[in-house]
PDB file of C-alpha atoms in Angstrom:
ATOM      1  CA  UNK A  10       0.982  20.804  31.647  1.00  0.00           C
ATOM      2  CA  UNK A  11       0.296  23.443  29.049  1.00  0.00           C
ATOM      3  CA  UNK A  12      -2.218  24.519  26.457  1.00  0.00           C
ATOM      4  CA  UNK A  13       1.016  24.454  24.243  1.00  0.00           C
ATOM      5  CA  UNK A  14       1.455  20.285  24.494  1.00  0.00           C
ATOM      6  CA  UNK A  15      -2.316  19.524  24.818  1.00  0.00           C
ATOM      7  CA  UNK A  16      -3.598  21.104  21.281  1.00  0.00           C
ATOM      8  CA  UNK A  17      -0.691  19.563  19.139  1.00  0.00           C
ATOM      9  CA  UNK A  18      -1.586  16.147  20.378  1.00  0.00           C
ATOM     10  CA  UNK A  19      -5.051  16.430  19.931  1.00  0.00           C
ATOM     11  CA  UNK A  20      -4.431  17.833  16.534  1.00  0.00           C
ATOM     12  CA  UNK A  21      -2.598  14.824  15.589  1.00  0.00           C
ATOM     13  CA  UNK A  22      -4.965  12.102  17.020  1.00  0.00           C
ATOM     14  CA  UNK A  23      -8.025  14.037  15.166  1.00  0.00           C
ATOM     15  CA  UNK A  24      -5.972  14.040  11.822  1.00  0.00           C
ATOM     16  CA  UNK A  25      -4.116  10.329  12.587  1.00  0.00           C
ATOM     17  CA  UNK A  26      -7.978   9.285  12.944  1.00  0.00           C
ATOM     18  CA  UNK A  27      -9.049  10.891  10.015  1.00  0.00           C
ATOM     19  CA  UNK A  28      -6.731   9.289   7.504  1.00  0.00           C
ATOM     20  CA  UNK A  29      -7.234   5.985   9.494  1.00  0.00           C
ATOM     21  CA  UNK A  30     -10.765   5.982   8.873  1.00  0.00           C
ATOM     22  CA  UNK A  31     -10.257   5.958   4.898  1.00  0.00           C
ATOM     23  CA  UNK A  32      -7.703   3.167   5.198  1.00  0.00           C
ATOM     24  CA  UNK A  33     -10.004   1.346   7.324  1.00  0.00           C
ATOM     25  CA  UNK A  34     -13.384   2.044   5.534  1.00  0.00           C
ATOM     26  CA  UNK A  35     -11.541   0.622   1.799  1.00  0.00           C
ATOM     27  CA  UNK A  36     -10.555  -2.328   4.045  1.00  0.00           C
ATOM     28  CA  UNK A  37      -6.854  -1.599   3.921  1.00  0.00           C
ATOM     29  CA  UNK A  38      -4.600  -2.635   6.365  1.00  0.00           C
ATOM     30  CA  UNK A  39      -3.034  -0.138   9.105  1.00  0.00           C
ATOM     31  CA  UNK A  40      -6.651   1.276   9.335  1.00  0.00           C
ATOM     32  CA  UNK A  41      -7.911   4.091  12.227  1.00  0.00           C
ATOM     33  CA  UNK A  42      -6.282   3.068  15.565  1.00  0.00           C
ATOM     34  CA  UNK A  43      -2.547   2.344  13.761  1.00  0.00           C
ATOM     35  CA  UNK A  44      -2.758   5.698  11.804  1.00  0.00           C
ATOM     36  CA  UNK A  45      -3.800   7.651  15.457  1.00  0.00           C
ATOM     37  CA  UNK A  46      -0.846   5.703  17.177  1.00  0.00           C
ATOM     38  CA  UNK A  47       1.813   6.694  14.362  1.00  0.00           C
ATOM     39  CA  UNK A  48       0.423  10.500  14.437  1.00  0.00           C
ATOM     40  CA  UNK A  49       0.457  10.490  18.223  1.00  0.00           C
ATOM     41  CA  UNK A  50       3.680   8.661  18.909  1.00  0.00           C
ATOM     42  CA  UNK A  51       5.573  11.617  15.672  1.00  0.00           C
ATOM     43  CA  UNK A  52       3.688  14.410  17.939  1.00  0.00           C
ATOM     44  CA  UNK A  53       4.661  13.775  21.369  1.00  0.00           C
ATOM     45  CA  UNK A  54       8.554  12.777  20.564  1.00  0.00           C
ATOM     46  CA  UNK A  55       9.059  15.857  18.821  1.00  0.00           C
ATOM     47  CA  UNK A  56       7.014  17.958  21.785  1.00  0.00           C
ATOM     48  CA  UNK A  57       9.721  16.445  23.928  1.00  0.00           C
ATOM     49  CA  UNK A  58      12.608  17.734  21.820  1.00  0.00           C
ATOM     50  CA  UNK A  59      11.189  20.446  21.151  1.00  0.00           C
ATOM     51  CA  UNK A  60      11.196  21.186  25.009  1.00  0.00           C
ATOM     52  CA  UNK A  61      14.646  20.016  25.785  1.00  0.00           C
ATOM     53  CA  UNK A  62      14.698  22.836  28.134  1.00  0.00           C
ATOM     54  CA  UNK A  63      12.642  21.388  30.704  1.00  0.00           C
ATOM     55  CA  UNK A  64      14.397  18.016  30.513  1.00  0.00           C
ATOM     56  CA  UNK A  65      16.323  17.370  33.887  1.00  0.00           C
ATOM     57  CA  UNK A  66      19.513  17.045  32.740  1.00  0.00           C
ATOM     58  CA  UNK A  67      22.630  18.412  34.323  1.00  0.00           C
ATOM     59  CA  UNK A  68      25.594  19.462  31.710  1.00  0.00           C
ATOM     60  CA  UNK A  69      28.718  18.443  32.670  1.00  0.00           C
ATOM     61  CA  UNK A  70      31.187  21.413  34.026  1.00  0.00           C
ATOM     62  CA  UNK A  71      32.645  23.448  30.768  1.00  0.00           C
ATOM     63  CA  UNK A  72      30.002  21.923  28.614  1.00  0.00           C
ATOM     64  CA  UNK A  73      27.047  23.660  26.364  1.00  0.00           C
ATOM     65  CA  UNK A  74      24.290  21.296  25.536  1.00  0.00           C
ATOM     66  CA  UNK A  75      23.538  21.499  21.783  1.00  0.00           C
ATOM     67  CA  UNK A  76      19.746  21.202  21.221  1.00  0.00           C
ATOM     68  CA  UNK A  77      18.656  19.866  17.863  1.00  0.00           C
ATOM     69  CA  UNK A  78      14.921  19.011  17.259  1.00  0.00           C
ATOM     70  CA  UNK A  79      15.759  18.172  13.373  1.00  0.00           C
ATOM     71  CA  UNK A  80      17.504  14.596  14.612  1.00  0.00           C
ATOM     72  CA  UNK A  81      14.582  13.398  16.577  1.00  0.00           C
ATOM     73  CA  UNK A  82      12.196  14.357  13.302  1.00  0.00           C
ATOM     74  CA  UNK A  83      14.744  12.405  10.815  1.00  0.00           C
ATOM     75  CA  UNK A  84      15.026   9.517  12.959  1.00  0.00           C
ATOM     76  CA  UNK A  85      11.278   9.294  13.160  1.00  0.00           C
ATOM     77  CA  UNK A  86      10.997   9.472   9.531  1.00  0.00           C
ATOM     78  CA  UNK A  87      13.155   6.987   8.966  1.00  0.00           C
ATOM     79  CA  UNK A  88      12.225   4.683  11.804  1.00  0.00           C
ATOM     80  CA  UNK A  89       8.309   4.785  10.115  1.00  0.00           C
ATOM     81  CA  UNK A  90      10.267   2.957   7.333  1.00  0.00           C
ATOM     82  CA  UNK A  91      10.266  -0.735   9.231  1.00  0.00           C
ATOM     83  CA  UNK A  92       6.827  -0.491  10.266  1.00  0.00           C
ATOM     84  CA  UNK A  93       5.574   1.022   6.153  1.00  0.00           C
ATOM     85  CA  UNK A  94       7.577  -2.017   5.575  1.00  0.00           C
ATOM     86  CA  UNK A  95       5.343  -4.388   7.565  1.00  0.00           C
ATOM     87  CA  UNK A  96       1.979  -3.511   5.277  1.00  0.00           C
ATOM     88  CA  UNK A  97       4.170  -4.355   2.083  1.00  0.00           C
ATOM     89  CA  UNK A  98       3.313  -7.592   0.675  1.00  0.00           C
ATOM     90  CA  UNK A  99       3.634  -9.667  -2.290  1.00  0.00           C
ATOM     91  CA  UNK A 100       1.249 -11.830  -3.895  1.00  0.00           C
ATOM     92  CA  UNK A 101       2.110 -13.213  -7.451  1.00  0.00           C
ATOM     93  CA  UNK A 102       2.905 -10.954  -9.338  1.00  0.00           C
ATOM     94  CA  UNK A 103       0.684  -8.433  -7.640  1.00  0.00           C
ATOM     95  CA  UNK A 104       2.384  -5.937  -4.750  1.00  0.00           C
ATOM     96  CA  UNK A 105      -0.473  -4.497  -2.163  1.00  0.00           C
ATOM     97  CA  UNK A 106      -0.143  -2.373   0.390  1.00  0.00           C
ATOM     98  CA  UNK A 107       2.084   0.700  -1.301  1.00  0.00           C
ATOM     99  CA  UNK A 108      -0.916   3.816  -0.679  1.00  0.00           C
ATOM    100  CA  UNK A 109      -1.213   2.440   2.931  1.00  0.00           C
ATOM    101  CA  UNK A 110       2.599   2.410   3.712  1.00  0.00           C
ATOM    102  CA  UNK A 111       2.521   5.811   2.389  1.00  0.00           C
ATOM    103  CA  UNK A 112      -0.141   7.217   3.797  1.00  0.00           C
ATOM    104  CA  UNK A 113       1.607   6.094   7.552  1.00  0.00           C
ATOM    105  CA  UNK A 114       4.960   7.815   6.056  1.00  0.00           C
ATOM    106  CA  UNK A 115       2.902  10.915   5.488  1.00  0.00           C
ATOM    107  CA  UNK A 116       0.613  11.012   9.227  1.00  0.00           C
ATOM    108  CA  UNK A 117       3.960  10.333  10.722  1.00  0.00           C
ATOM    109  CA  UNK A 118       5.302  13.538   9.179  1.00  0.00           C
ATOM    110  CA  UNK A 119       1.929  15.458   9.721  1.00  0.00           C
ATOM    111  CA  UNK A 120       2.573  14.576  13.541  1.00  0.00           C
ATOM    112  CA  UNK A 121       6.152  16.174  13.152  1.00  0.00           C
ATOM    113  CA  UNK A 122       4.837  19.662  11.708  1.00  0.00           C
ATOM    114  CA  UNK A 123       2.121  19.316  15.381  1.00  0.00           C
ATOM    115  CA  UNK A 124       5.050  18.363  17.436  1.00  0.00           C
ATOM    116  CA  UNK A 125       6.718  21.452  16.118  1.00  0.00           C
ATOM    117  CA  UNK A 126       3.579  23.827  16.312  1.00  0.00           C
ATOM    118  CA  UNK A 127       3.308  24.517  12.497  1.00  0.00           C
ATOM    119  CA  UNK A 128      -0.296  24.065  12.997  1.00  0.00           C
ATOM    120  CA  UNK A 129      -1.011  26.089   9.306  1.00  0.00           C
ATOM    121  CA  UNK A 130       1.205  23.407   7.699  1.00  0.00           C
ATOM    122  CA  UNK A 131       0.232  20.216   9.402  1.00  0.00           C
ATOM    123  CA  UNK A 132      -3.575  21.139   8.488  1.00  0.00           C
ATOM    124  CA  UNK A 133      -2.202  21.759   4.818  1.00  0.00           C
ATOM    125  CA  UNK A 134      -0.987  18.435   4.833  1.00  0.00           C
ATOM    126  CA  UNK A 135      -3.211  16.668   6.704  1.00  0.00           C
ATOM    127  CA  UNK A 136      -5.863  18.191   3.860  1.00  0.00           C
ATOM    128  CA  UNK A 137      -3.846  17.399   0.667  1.00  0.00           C
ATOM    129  CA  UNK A 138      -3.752  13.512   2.509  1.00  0.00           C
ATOM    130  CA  UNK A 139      -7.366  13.307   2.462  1.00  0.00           C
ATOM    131  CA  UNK A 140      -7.621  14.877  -0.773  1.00  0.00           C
ATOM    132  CA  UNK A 141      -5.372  12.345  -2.360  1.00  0.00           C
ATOM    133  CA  UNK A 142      -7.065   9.407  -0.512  1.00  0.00           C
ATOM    134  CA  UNK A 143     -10.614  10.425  -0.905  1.00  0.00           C
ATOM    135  CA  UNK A 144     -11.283  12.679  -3.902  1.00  0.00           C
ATOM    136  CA  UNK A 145      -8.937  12.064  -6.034  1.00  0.00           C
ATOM    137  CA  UNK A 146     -10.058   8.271  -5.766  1.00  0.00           C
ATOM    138  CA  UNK A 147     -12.842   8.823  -7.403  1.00  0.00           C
ATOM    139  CA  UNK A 148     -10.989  11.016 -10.483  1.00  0.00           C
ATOM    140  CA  UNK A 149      -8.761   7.989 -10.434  1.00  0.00           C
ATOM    141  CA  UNK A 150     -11.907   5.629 -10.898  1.00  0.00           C
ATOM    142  CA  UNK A 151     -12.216   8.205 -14.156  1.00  0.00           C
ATOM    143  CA  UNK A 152      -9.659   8.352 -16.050  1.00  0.00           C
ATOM    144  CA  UNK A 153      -8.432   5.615 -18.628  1.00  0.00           C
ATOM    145  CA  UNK A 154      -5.817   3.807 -17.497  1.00  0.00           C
ATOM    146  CA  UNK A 155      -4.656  -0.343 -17.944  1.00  0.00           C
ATOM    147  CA  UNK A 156      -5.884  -2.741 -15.521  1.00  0.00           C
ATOM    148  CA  UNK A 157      -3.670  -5.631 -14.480  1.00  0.00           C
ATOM    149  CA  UNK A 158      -4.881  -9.311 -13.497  1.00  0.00           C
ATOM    150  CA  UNK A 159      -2.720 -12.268 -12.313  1.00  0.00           C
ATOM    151  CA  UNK A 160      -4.008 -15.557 -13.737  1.00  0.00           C
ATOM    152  CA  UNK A 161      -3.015 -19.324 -13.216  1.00  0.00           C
ATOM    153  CA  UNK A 162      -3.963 -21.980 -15.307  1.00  0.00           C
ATOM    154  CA  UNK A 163      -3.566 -25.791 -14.281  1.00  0.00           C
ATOM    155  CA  UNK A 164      -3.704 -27.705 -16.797  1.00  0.00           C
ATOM    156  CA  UNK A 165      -3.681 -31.390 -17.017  1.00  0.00           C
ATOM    157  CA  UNK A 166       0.178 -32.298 -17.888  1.00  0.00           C
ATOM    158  CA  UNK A 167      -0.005 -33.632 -21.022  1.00  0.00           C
ATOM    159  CA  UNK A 168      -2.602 -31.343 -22.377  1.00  0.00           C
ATOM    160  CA  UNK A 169      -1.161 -28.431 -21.758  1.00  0.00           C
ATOM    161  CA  UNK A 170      -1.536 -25.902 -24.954  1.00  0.00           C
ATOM    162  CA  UNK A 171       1.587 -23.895 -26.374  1.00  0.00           C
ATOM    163  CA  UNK A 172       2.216 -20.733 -25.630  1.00  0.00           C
ATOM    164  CA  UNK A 173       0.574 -18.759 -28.474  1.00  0.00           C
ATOM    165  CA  UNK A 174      -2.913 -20.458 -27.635  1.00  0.00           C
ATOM    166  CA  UNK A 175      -2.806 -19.100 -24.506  1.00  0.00           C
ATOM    167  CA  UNK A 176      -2.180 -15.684 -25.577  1.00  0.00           C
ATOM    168  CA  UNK A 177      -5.126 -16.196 -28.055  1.00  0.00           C
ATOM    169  CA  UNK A 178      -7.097 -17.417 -25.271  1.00  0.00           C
ATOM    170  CA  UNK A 179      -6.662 -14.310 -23.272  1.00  0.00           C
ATOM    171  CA  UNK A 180      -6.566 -12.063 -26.472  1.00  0.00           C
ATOM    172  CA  UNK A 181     -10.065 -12.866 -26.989  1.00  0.00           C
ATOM    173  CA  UNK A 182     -11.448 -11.476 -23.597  1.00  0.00           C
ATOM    174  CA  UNK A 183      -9.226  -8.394 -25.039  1.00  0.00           C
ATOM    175  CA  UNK A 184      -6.079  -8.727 -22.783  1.00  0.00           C
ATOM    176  CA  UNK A 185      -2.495  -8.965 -23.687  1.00  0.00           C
ATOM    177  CA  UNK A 186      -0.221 -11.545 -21.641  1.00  0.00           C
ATOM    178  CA  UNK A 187       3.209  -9.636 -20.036  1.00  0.00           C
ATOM    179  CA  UNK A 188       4.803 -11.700 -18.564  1.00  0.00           C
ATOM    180  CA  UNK A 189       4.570 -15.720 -19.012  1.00  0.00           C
ATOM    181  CA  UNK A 190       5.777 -18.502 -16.857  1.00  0.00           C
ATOM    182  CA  UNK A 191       5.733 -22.015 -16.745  1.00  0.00           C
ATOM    183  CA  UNK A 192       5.404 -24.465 -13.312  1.00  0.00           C
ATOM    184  CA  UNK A 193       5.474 -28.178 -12.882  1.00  0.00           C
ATOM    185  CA  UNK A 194       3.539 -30.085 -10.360  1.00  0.00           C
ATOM    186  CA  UNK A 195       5.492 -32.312  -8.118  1.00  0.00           C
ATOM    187  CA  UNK A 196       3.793 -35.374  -9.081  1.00  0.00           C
ATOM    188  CA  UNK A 197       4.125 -33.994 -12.331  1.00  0.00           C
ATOM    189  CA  UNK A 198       0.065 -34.469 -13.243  1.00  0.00           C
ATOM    190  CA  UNK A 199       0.012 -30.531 -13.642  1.00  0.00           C
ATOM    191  CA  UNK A 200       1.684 -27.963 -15.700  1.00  0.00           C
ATOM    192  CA  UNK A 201       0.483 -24.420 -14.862  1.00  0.00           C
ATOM    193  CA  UNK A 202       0.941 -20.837 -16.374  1.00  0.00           C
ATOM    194  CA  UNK A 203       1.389 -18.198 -14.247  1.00  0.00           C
ATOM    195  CA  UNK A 204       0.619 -14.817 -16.166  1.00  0.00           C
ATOM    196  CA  UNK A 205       0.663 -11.085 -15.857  1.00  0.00           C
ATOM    197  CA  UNK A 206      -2.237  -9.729 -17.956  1.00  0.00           C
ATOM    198  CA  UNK A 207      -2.933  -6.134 -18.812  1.00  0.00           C
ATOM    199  CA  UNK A 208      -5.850  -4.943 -21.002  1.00  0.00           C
ATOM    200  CA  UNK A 209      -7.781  -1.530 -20.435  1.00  0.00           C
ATOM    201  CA  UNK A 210      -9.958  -0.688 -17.985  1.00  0.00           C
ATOM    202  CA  UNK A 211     -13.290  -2.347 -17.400  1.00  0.00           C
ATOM    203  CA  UNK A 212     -11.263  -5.455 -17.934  1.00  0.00           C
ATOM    204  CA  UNK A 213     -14.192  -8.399 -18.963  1.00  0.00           C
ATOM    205  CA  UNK A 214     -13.171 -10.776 -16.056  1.00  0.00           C
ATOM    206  CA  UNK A 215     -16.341 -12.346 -16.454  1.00  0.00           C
ATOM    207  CA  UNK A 216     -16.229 -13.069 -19.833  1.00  0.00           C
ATOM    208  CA  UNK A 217     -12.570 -14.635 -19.526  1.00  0.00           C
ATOM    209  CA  UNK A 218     -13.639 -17.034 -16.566  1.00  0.00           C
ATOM    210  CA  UNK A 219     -16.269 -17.754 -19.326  1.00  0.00           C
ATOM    211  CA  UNK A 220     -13.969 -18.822 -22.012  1.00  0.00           C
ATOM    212  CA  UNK A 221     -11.605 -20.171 -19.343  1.00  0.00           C
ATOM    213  CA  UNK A 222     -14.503 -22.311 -18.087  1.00  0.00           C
ATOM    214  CA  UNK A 223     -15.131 -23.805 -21.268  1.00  0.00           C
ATOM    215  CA  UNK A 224     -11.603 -25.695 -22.290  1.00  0.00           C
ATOM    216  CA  UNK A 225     -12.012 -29.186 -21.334  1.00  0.00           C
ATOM    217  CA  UNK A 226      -8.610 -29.761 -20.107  1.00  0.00           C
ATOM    218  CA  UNK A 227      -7.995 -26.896 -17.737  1.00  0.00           C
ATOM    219  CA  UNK A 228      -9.197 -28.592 -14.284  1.00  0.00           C
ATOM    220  CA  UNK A 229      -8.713 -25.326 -12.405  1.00  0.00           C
ATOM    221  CA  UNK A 230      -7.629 -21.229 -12.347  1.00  0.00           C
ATOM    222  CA  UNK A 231      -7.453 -17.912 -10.843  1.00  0.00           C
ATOM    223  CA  UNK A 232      -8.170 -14.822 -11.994  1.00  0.00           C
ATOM    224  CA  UNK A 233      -6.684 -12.331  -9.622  1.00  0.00           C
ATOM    225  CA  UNK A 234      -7.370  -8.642 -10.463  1.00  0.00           C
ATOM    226  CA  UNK A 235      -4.903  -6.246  -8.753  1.00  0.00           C
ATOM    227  CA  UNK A 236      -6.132  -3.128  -6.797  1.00  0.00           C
ATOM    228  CA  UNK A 237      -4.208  -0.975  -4.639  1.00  0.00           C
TER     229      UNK A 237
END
């Protein structure tokens, strides 16, 4: 075995690792060993089609064998689609997991550009990853932008307030209601609102659990503020 398939796959298990180890140290899901196996596993396919000529194959008699590395890098591009898939969830109105799917979408094409030997590219990339996920994270933290917060309140079924109090309500902690919706208990002891709240950033959670706190007939809530 050659120099030639032992520097592209360490290349793309340092790099793989890298990324992994921001996912992981944010607590994200698909954290260092998943983001080393997707690099890897990009890497080492397209080696192998890239070196179709040492396959042992025999052509058939009257037949040229058509090599073309491009299929085995657009199959593993869009085969890294089930498993960005898998890190997707929804919760509420809140959906996590997008910058992690991505980030595998984007090692997974990093190990393409090693499996290839476009080693000035792949370390482009792989820096413009890191940059995204780790610098510009913090200018992210800095500039203004809306916050977003999923609340439920349970209120006691026949004390539940209209709709325009609870926009007041949350108006006063300096948040505007988006989206409203409207649940029944099965023993029917409960009617809840479910709401999608944006105000801007620092949102005053703590001063809205306050005031949410304080009404007598609201036996219990969430306050769910969304992050990425």
């Amino acid at each position: 075995m050659g120099w030639e398939l032992v520097w592209p796959v360490i290349g793309a298990m340092t790099i793989g690792g890298l990324i992994g180890v921001e996912r992981t140290y944010h607590g994200h899901p698909a954290g260092f060993r998943t983001h080393i196996l997707v690099c890897l596993t990009s890497c080492v396919l397209m080696l192998a089609a890239m070196h179709q000529a040492t396959w042992s194959f025999i052509a058939l008699p009257g037949q040229n064998v058509v090599i073309d590395p491009t299929r085995m890098s657009h199959g593993l591009l869009t085969g890294i689609g089930f498993l960005c898939a898998g890190v997707i969830f929804r919760e509420g109105f809140s959906v996590h997991g997008l910058t992690t799917a991505a980030s595998l979408w984007v090692t997974s094409a990093i190990g393409v550009l090693f499996g290839v030997g476009m080693l000035p590219l792949a370390l482009l990339a792989a820096g413009a990853t890191l940059a995204v996920l780790g610098v510009l994270r913090l200018a992210d933290a800095k500039l203004p932008h809306v916050g977003v917060v999923d609340v439920v309140l349970k209120w006691r079924r026949n004390s539940a307030p209209g709709e325009a109090r609870v926009r007041n309500l949350l108006r006063d902690s300096g948040m505007r209601v988006v989206r409203l919706g409207h649940v029944i208990s099965q023993d029917g002891k409960l009617h809840e609102h479910h709401l999608k709240v944006k105000g801007p950033m620092p949102l005053d959670i703590d001063g809205l659990v306050e005031r949410l706190s304080a009404e007598d007939d609201l036996p219990a809530f969430s306050v769910l503020p969304r992050d990425e």
